[in-house]
Amino acid sequence: MTEPAFDHSEYLEHVNTITAQWARALGASGADAAVVPAGIAQMYFQDDQAPTFHPNPHFARFYPDDNCEHSILLVRPGDRPKLYFHRPASYWYQPPTLPDWAEVAFDVETHADDEQLMKALAAAVSGCSRIALVGPAESCDLNLSPDAVNPKALVSRLQFARAKKTAFEVARLREATEVGVRGHIAARDTFRAGGSEFDIHMAYLGASRQQESKLPYPNVIALNEHAGVLHYQHYDRARPDPARSFLIDAGGRSGGYHSDITRTYSANPGDEFDDLLGALDAKQRDTVAQVEPGVSFVDLQMRMHREVADLLVSFDILRCSVESAYERSVTDLFFPHGLGHLLGLQTHDVGGHFANEDGELAEPPERFPKLRFTRAVEPGYVFTVEPGIYFIPSLLKDLAASDAARDVNWPKLETLMPCGGIRIEDNVLVTSDGVENLTRPVFEALD
Ligand code: GLY
Ligand code: MN
Ligand code: MN
């Protein structure tokens, strides 16, 4: 296992930045120490096997490596964070080694034994007047009262702060993008060479050099109608005949940070589906270009629905005005998910609905309950922009039963239904005066 190589000064600056965030958040919540367990994988029911371990993201933001099960951080305002590093003397599994960057950022105490680790931690916090536990409570037995476990006043501040990335985090997101794009290029080429969903999935894993259990989220590898299942989860071993379309939603990870990228292709360049996906691609680029500090993501969502209405009318799928398709919510049946979400240590990163750091919510508009991101954007935020147009049988049934049914060119729609749908998804970074698309230049450079 090779360790991730980080620029130590950038990493230290990141840890200093987030340590200061924790100090402020602890102060506001009235606690004087935070205990942050990485977590312990939970076994399947009556089994001795567990799913692949995913660390507590509050821990992962300090410690950007997955090999940290049972380790615990102690964060106290004014002190360097202290890492209680768990290194069991196991011969069943390879014990983790302490990465060189960890000693740059933390005081470290290494324990082979879990109980000894907990005892040392309990002794260290015995003088604290108010301890908060931030993470999975079952992995840290300090006998705390329930209101000391993940207190909202603390956690909402930490989650709010995660939207704005440090330079270290942006560097990891760039790496995660490169990982994903390498896979995407191989996947596209395997589709063009006649591969099945399974072949494409394997090509993605190989080219992005990721094991399946470490993917940021399960690959969506969808041929034909499967592209109309938003998180389609199977990998058919046989290629359909004919293959018409291919949607791939797949990402990469680096230092725990995720990329989240979708592309759609036609098997028949120049056909109507290809034209439609090209037109949606152009609208997606236009929408990304609108991003700048202060823009409301809710406004972008509404703008994109108008753009989808425009495409449905201009491709003669709907025979009504663009405004009427938008106003009557007809677009909601073709584009049933939100335009995007925050991205970071989690694919659907936390805090997208926070109006402020106190955790008050900015709920999505009633019409768009699935929208995960309602904040005005600020420099340093990283999020996805992922419009779609899908031909989903159950939603088209709703359309057929609605007043708008008479405005639908059903024969045209039926020619597109076997293609399933289109989604185009890039990841963007808000800069001081605009936006940087993190995804597209990497495709251009690596292709
Ligand atoms: N891959 C999950 C999403 O795009 O939100
Ligand atoms: Mn996404
Ligand atoms: Mn995605």
XYZ file of C-alpha atoms and ligand atoms in Angstrom:
454
model
C 0.000 0.000 0.000
C 1.598 3.274 -1.023
C 0.773 6.290 1.056
C -0.691 9.348 -0.594
C 2.062 11.928 -1.092
C 1.055 15.387 0.056
C 2.720 18.768 -0.029
C 3.431 19.003 3.695
C 3.230 22.781 3.978
C -0.119 22.877 2.158
C -1.393 20.076 4.385
C -0.211 21.825 7.543
C -1.909 25.038 6.433
C -5.116 23.040 5.865
C -4.943 21.486 9.339
C -4.264 24.903 10.877
C -7.261 26.374 9.046
C -9.638 23.667 10.159
C -8.242 23.597 13.696
C -9.105 27.304 13.926
C -12.606 26.520 12.603
C -13.006 23.876 15.305
C -11.788 26.272 17.999
C -14.431 28.829 16.983
C -17.138 26.173 16.694
C -16.240 24.681 20.081
C -16.329 28.142 21.640
C -19.771 28.835 20.171
C -21.115 25.518 21.414
C -19.653 25.881 24.909
C -17.373 22.822 24.739
C -13.668 22.889 25.541
C -12.596 19.669 23.815
C -13.757 17.520 20.944
C -13.158 13.798 20.691
C -13.318 12.714 17.059
C -13.237 8.957 16.435
C -12.403 7.692 12.941
C -14.936 4.934 13.570
C -15.078 1.155 13.468
C -16.564 -0.878 10.616
C -19.850 -2.502 11.666
C -20.185 -6.188 10.844
C -23.058 -7.494 8.758
C -25.774 -9.110 10.844
C -24.492 -12.278 12.547
C -21.361 -12.233 10.437
C -17.661 -11.581 10.887
C -17.460 -9.561 7.672
C -17.992 -5.823 7.387
C -18.467 -3.471 4.433
C -15.392 -1.522 3.419
C -14.543 0.920 6.181
C -15.467 4.578 5.586
C -14.016 6.967 8.151
C -16.081 9.586 9.960
C -15.790 12.610 7.609
C -15.039 14.946 10.547
C -11.977 12.791 11.229
C -11.166 12.433 7.519
C -10.985 16.192 7.073
C -8.026 16.169 9.467
C -6.618 12.803 8.447
C -6.894 12.236 4.678
C -6.350 8.490 4.528
C -8.715 5.532 4.979
C -6.316 3.413 7.064
C -7.400 4.849 10.368
C -10.015 2.506 11.823
C -10.169 2.778 15.681
C -7.939 5.885 15.747
C -9.242 8.972 17.570
C -8.390 12.670 17.432
C -8.562 15.040 20.347
C -9.112 18.679 19.366
C -8.688 21.399 21.976
C -8.612 25.137 21.262
C -5.071 26.441 21.490
C -3.392 23.003 21.208
C -2.084 21.009 18.297
C -4.633 18.261 17.633
C -3.614 14.990 19.248
C -3.897 11.741 17.332
C -4.432 8.515 19.269
C -3.266 6.221 16.511
C -4.385 2.606 16.569
C -1.862 0.116 15.252
C -2.828 -3.409 16.272
C -0.262 -6.203 16.184
C -2.362 -8.221 13.793
C -1.256 -11.042 11.542
C -4.742 -11.430 10.019
C -4.661 -7.971 8.470
C -1.847 -5.607 7.573
C -1.701 -3.005 10.361
C -1.657 0.652 9.225
C 1.584 2.578 9.367
C 1.650 6.187 10.477
C 2.037 8.387 7.376
C 4.911 10.903 7.507
C 2.476 13.816 7.077
C 0.592 12.842 10.241
C 3.491 13.864 12.465
C 3.685 17.200 10.680
C 0.206 18.070 11.889
C -0.487 16.206 15.130
C 0.995 15.155 18.406
C 0.794 11.392 18.081
C 0.424 8.594 20.592
C 0.361 5.082 19.117
C -1.494 2.222 20.789
C -1.708 -1.413 19.746
C -4.542 -2.092 22.129
C -7.958 -0.487 21.840
C -8.610 -0.448 25.583
C -5.258 1.183 26.306
C -6.011 3.783 23.679
C -9.373 4.583 25.296
C -7.766 4.752 28.753
C -5.110 7.197 27.546
C -7.775 9.329 25.897
C -10.027 9.276 28.970
C -7.074 10.405 31.126
C -6.293 13.228 28.693
C -9.850 14.620 28.791
C -10.406 14.083 32.506
C -9.696 17.775 33.209
C -12.027 19.085 30.520
C -15.264 20.620 31.703
C -17.339 19.985 28.579
C -16.388 17.395 26.015
C -18.149 16.927 22.701
C -17.966 13.697 20.754
C -18.131 14.248 16.995
C -18.602 11.014 15.105
C -20.080 7.552 15.594
C -20.746 7.284 19.324
C -20.429 3.489 19.420
C -16.748 3.677 18.499
C -15.737 5.752 21.523
C -16.901 4.750 24.971
C -16.398 7.802 27.189
C -19.742 7.596 28.976
C -20.833 11.004 27.771
C -24.328 12.345 28.187
C -26.442 12.215 25.008
C -26.321 15.995 24.535
C -22.508 15.796 24.327
C -22.724 13.462 21.316
C -22.745 15.324 18.005
C -24.216 18.526 19.484
C -26.028 20.442 16.773
C -24.454 23.818 17.616
C -21.017 22.333 16.964
C -21.756 19.971 14.097
C -23.742 22.494 12.059
C -20.822 24.940 12.221
C -18.376 22.256 11.106
C -20.639 21.132 8.282
C -21.318 24.691 7.152
C -17.576 25.355 6.970
C -16.901 22.295 4.808
C -18.438 23.924 1.710
C -15.432 26.223 1.392
C -12.384 24.217 0.386
C -8.796 24.906 1.435
C -5.967 24.819 -1.141
C -5.105 21.318 0.100
C -8.664 20.138 -0.500
C -8.790 21.662 -3.979
C -5.548 19.814 -4.808
C -7.137 16.505 -3.728
C -10.283 17.294 -5.752
C -8.111 17.914 -8.814
C -6.449 14.525 -8.284
C -9.829 12.845 -7.795
C -10.940 14.412 -11.070
C -7.933 13.033 -12.902
C -8.598 9.574 -11.465
C -12.200 9.711 -12.684
C -11.445 11.136 -16.114
C -8.901 8.392 -16.855
C -11.648 5.886 -16.152
C -14.198 7.821 -18.220
C -11.987 7.854 -21.306
C -11.400 4.091 -21.110
C -15.105 3.515 -20.491
C -16.131 5.541 -23.535
C -13.596 3.715 -25.703
C -14.846 0.341 -24.437
C -18.431 1.343 -25.287
C -17.313 2.359 -28.780
C -15.414 -0.924 -29.178
C -18.587 -2.927 -28.497
C -18.292 -3.646 -24.766
C -21.113 -4.573 -22.394
C -21.954 -2.655 -19.208
C -19.770 -5.106 -17.290
C -16.855 -4.699 -19.730
C -17.149 -0.923 -19.451
C -17.256 -1.062 -15.657
C -14.105 -3.203 -15.537
C -12.342 -0.911 -18.026
C -13.249 2.045 -15.795
C -11.828 0.399 -12.691
C -8.624 -0.635 -14.467
C -7.905 2.713 -16.115
C -8.735 4.734 -13.011
C -6.789 2.221 -10.889
C -9.576 1.956 -8.328
C -10.924 -1.071 -6.560
C -14.700 -1.206 -6.628
C -15.110 -0.983 -2.862
C -13.131 2.272 -2.779
C -15.120 4.107 -5.421
C -16.697 7.359 -4.232
C -20.097 5.887 -5.196
C -21.202 2.872 -7.233
C -20.560 3.419 -10.943
C -23.653 4.050 -13.041
C -22.906 2.291 -16.342
C -26.129 2.353 -18.313
C -26.804 1.309 -21.879
C -30.064 2.173 -23.663
C -33.177 2.310 -21.409
C -31.001 1.800 -18.323
C -29.876 5.423 -18.742
C -33.369 6.382 -17.583
C -32.733 4.860 -14.127
C -30.969 7.664 -12.303
C -28.689 5.496 -10.158
C -28.815 2.321 -12.280
C -26.826 -0.257 -10.308
C -26.353 -3.408 -12.420
C -23.663 -4.363 -14.902
C -25.187 -6.540 -17.609
C -22.700 -9.047 -18.983
C -24.253 -8.997 -22.480
C -24.367 -5.924 -24.665
C -27.856 -5.103 -25.935
C -28.398 -5.298 -29.663
C -28.657 -2.677 -30.902
C -26.788 -0.523 -28.404
C -28.122 2.997 -28.827
C -26.841 5.091 -25.945
C -24.458 5.052 -23.013
C -24.623 7.052 -19.775
C -21.762 6.820 -17.306
C -21.808 8.479 -13.885
C -18.543 7.563 -12.169
C -15.982 9.331 -10.025
C -12.612 9.048 -8.368
C -11.154 9.541 -4.897
C -7.968 11.083 -3.608
C -7.152 11.644 0.048
C -10.821 10.884 0.740
C -12.115 13.620 -1.632
C -14.539 12.693 -4.404
C -15.121 13.651 -7.990
C -18.578 13.031 -9.471
C -18.667 13.037 -13.270
C -21.303 12.059 -15.836
C -21.110 11.808 -19.601
C -23.626 10.501 -22.139
C -22.873 9.179 -25.620
C -24.874 8.094 -28.629
C -23.935 4.913 -30.461
C -24.937 6.690 -33.665
C -23.200 10.032 -33.924
C -25.399 12.554 -35.679
C -28.722 10.924 -34.746
C -31.433 12.886 -32.961
C -30.384 11.641 -29.511
C -26.840 12.778 -30.258
C -28.106 16.216 -31.280
C -30.177 16.465 -28.111
C -27.266 15.506 -25.871
C -25.027 17.986 -27.702
C -27.619 20.701 -27.124
C -27.919 19.841 -23.416
C -24.130 19.832 -23.179
C -24.077 23.392 -24.568
C -26.747 24.500 -22.054
C -24.744 22.912 -19.232
C -21.669 24.919 -20.260
C -23.734 28.117 -20.419
C -25.053 27.444 -16.918
C -21.574 26.793 -15.526
C -20.496 30.117 -17.045
C -23.195 31.860 -14.958
C -21.571 30.768 -11.692
C -19.883 33.501 -9.690
C -19.838 34.552 -6.050
C -23.286 35.605 -4.861
C -25.264 33.595 -7.415
C -28.087 31.560 -5.905
C -28.048 27.888 -6.815
C -31.851 27.891 -6.630
C -31.853 30.490 -9.426
C -29.556 28.275 -11.493
C -31.910 25.349 -10.944
C -34.873 27.387 -12.220
C -32.853 28.704 -15.132
C -31.921 25.165 -16.135
C -35.565 24.090 -16.089
C -36.299 26.889 -18.562
C -33.403 25.634 -20.704
C -34.780 22.096 -20.583
C -38.177 23.464 -21.621
C -36.458 25.256 -24.500
C -34.830 22.001 -25.669
C -38.036 19.975 -25.395
C -39.837 22.568 -27.526
C -37.047 23.093 -30.048
C -36.640 19.323 -30.552
C -40.400 19.122 -31.178
C -41.005 16.861 -28.185
C -43.360 19.428 -26.668
C -45.681 21.547 -28.748
C -46.366 24.477 -26.473
C -44.494 27.601 -25.428
C -41.296 27.325 -23.413
C -42.884 29.404 -20.656
C -45.926 27.170 -20.469
C -43.784 24.003 -20.306
C -41.863 25.576 -17.441
C -44.822 27.084 -15.599
C -46.882 23.893 -15.718
C -43.895 21.907 -14.328
C -43.772 19.664 -17.404
C -39.970 19.859 -17.260
C -40.032 18.202 -13.807
C -41.049 14.935 -15.480
C -38.014 15.009 -17.793
C -35.507 16.407 -15.266
C -36.560 14.977 -11.890
C -33.375 15.538 -9.859
C -31.624 18.668 -8.657
C -29.102 20.588 -10.746
C -26.263 19.793 -8.361
C -24.851 19.438 -4.877
C -21.806 20.293 -2.817
C -18.877 17.947 -3.293
C -16.005 17.021 -1.010
C -15.366 14.194 1.433
C -18.843 12.962 0.594
C -20.299 12.807 -2.910
C -23.428 14.542 -1.699
C -21.513 16.708 0.716
C -23.207 18.023 3.818
C -24.434 21.530 4.483
C -26.123 22.234 1.157
C -29.342 23.352 2.863
C -27.809 25.511 5.596
C -28.798 29.168 5.580
C -26.092 29.970 8.125
C -23.590 28.303 10.410
C -26.146 27.996 13.216
C -27.748 25.298 11.111
C -30.904 27.188 10.192
C -32.200 25.701 6.994
C -32.749 27.246 3.586
C -35.307 24.693 2.420
C -35.536 23.990 -1.311
C -38.528 25.514 -3.114
C -41.663 23.377 -2.852
C -41.481 22.583 -6.552
C -37.931 21.199 -6.286
C -37.805 19.154 -3.061
C -34.870 17.060 -4.387
C -32.573 20.067 -4.758
C -29.659 19.408 -2.367
C -28.044 22.829 -2.577
C -29.862 26.068 -1.740
C -26.985 28.310 -0.612
C -25.724 31.386 -2.418
C -22.337 30.383 -3.783
C -19.082 31.728 -2.366
C -15.444 31.529 -3.442
C -13.944 28.161 -2.530
C -17.185 26.196 -2.853
C -16.989 23.066 -5.015
C -20.198 21.593 -6.409
C -21.629 19.714 -9.351
C -23.644 21.073 -12.266
C -25.553 18.125 -13.689
C -28.631 18.756 -15.811
C -30.457 15.811 -17.317
C -33.239 14.953 -19.725
C -34.659 11.466 -19.236
C -37.406 9.370 -20.786
C -38.620 7.508 -17.711
C -41.674 5.319 -18.343
C -43.323 5.921 -14.947
C -42.969 9.716 -15.240
C -44.163 9.695 -18.850
C -47.212 7.815 -17.622
C -47.858 10.732 -15.254
C -47.403 13.087 -18.189
C -49.893 11.082 -20.278
C -52.421 11.436 -17.452
C -51.938 15.199 -17.132
C -53.442 18.188 -18.954
C -50.126 18.625 -20.759
C -50.528 15.264 -22.541
C -52.052 16.937 -25.561
C -48.943 19.097 -25.995
C -46.638 16.087 -26.296
C -45.398 14.756 -29.617
C -45.734 11.130 -28.500
C -44.388 9.484 -31.697
C -41.225 11.577 -31.361
C -40.914 10.717 -27.689
C -41.267 7.026 -28.469
C -38.247 7.174 -30.788
C -36.150 8.593 -27.927
C -37.369 6.334 -25.113
C -35.062 3.420 -26.027
C -32.113 5.755 -25.382
C -33.103 6.165 -21.701
C -31.780 9.616 -20.989
C -28.971 12.119 -20.823
C -26.983 13.566 -17.937
C -23.915 15.797 -18.198
C -22.111 16.420 -14.919
C -19.056 18.539 -14.203
C -17.506 19.683 -10.940
C -16.839 23.379 -10.503
C -14.840 25.569 -8.137
C -16.057 29.080 -7.380
C -13.190 31.574 -7.676
C -12.961 35.149 -6.359
C -14.604 36.524 -9.495
C -16.107 33.604 -11.383
C -15.794 29.877 -11.759
C -13.335 27.190 -12.769
C -14.637 24.013 -14.364
C -12.499 21.321 -12.734
C -13.636 18.559 -15.092
C -13.581 19.686 -18.725
C -9.933 20.751 -19.004
C -8.866 17.352 -17.639
C -10.818 15.554 -20.388
C -9.153 17.847 -22.935
C -5.685 17.226 -21.488
C -5.945 13.439 -21.128
C -7.981 12.561 -24.212
N -23.357 10.262 -8.686
C -24.383 10.739 -7.868
C -24.811 12.082 -8.271
O -24.506 12.522 -9.358
O -25.375 12.825 -7.529
Mn -23.743 14.455 -8.638
Mn -22.959 11.789 -10.505
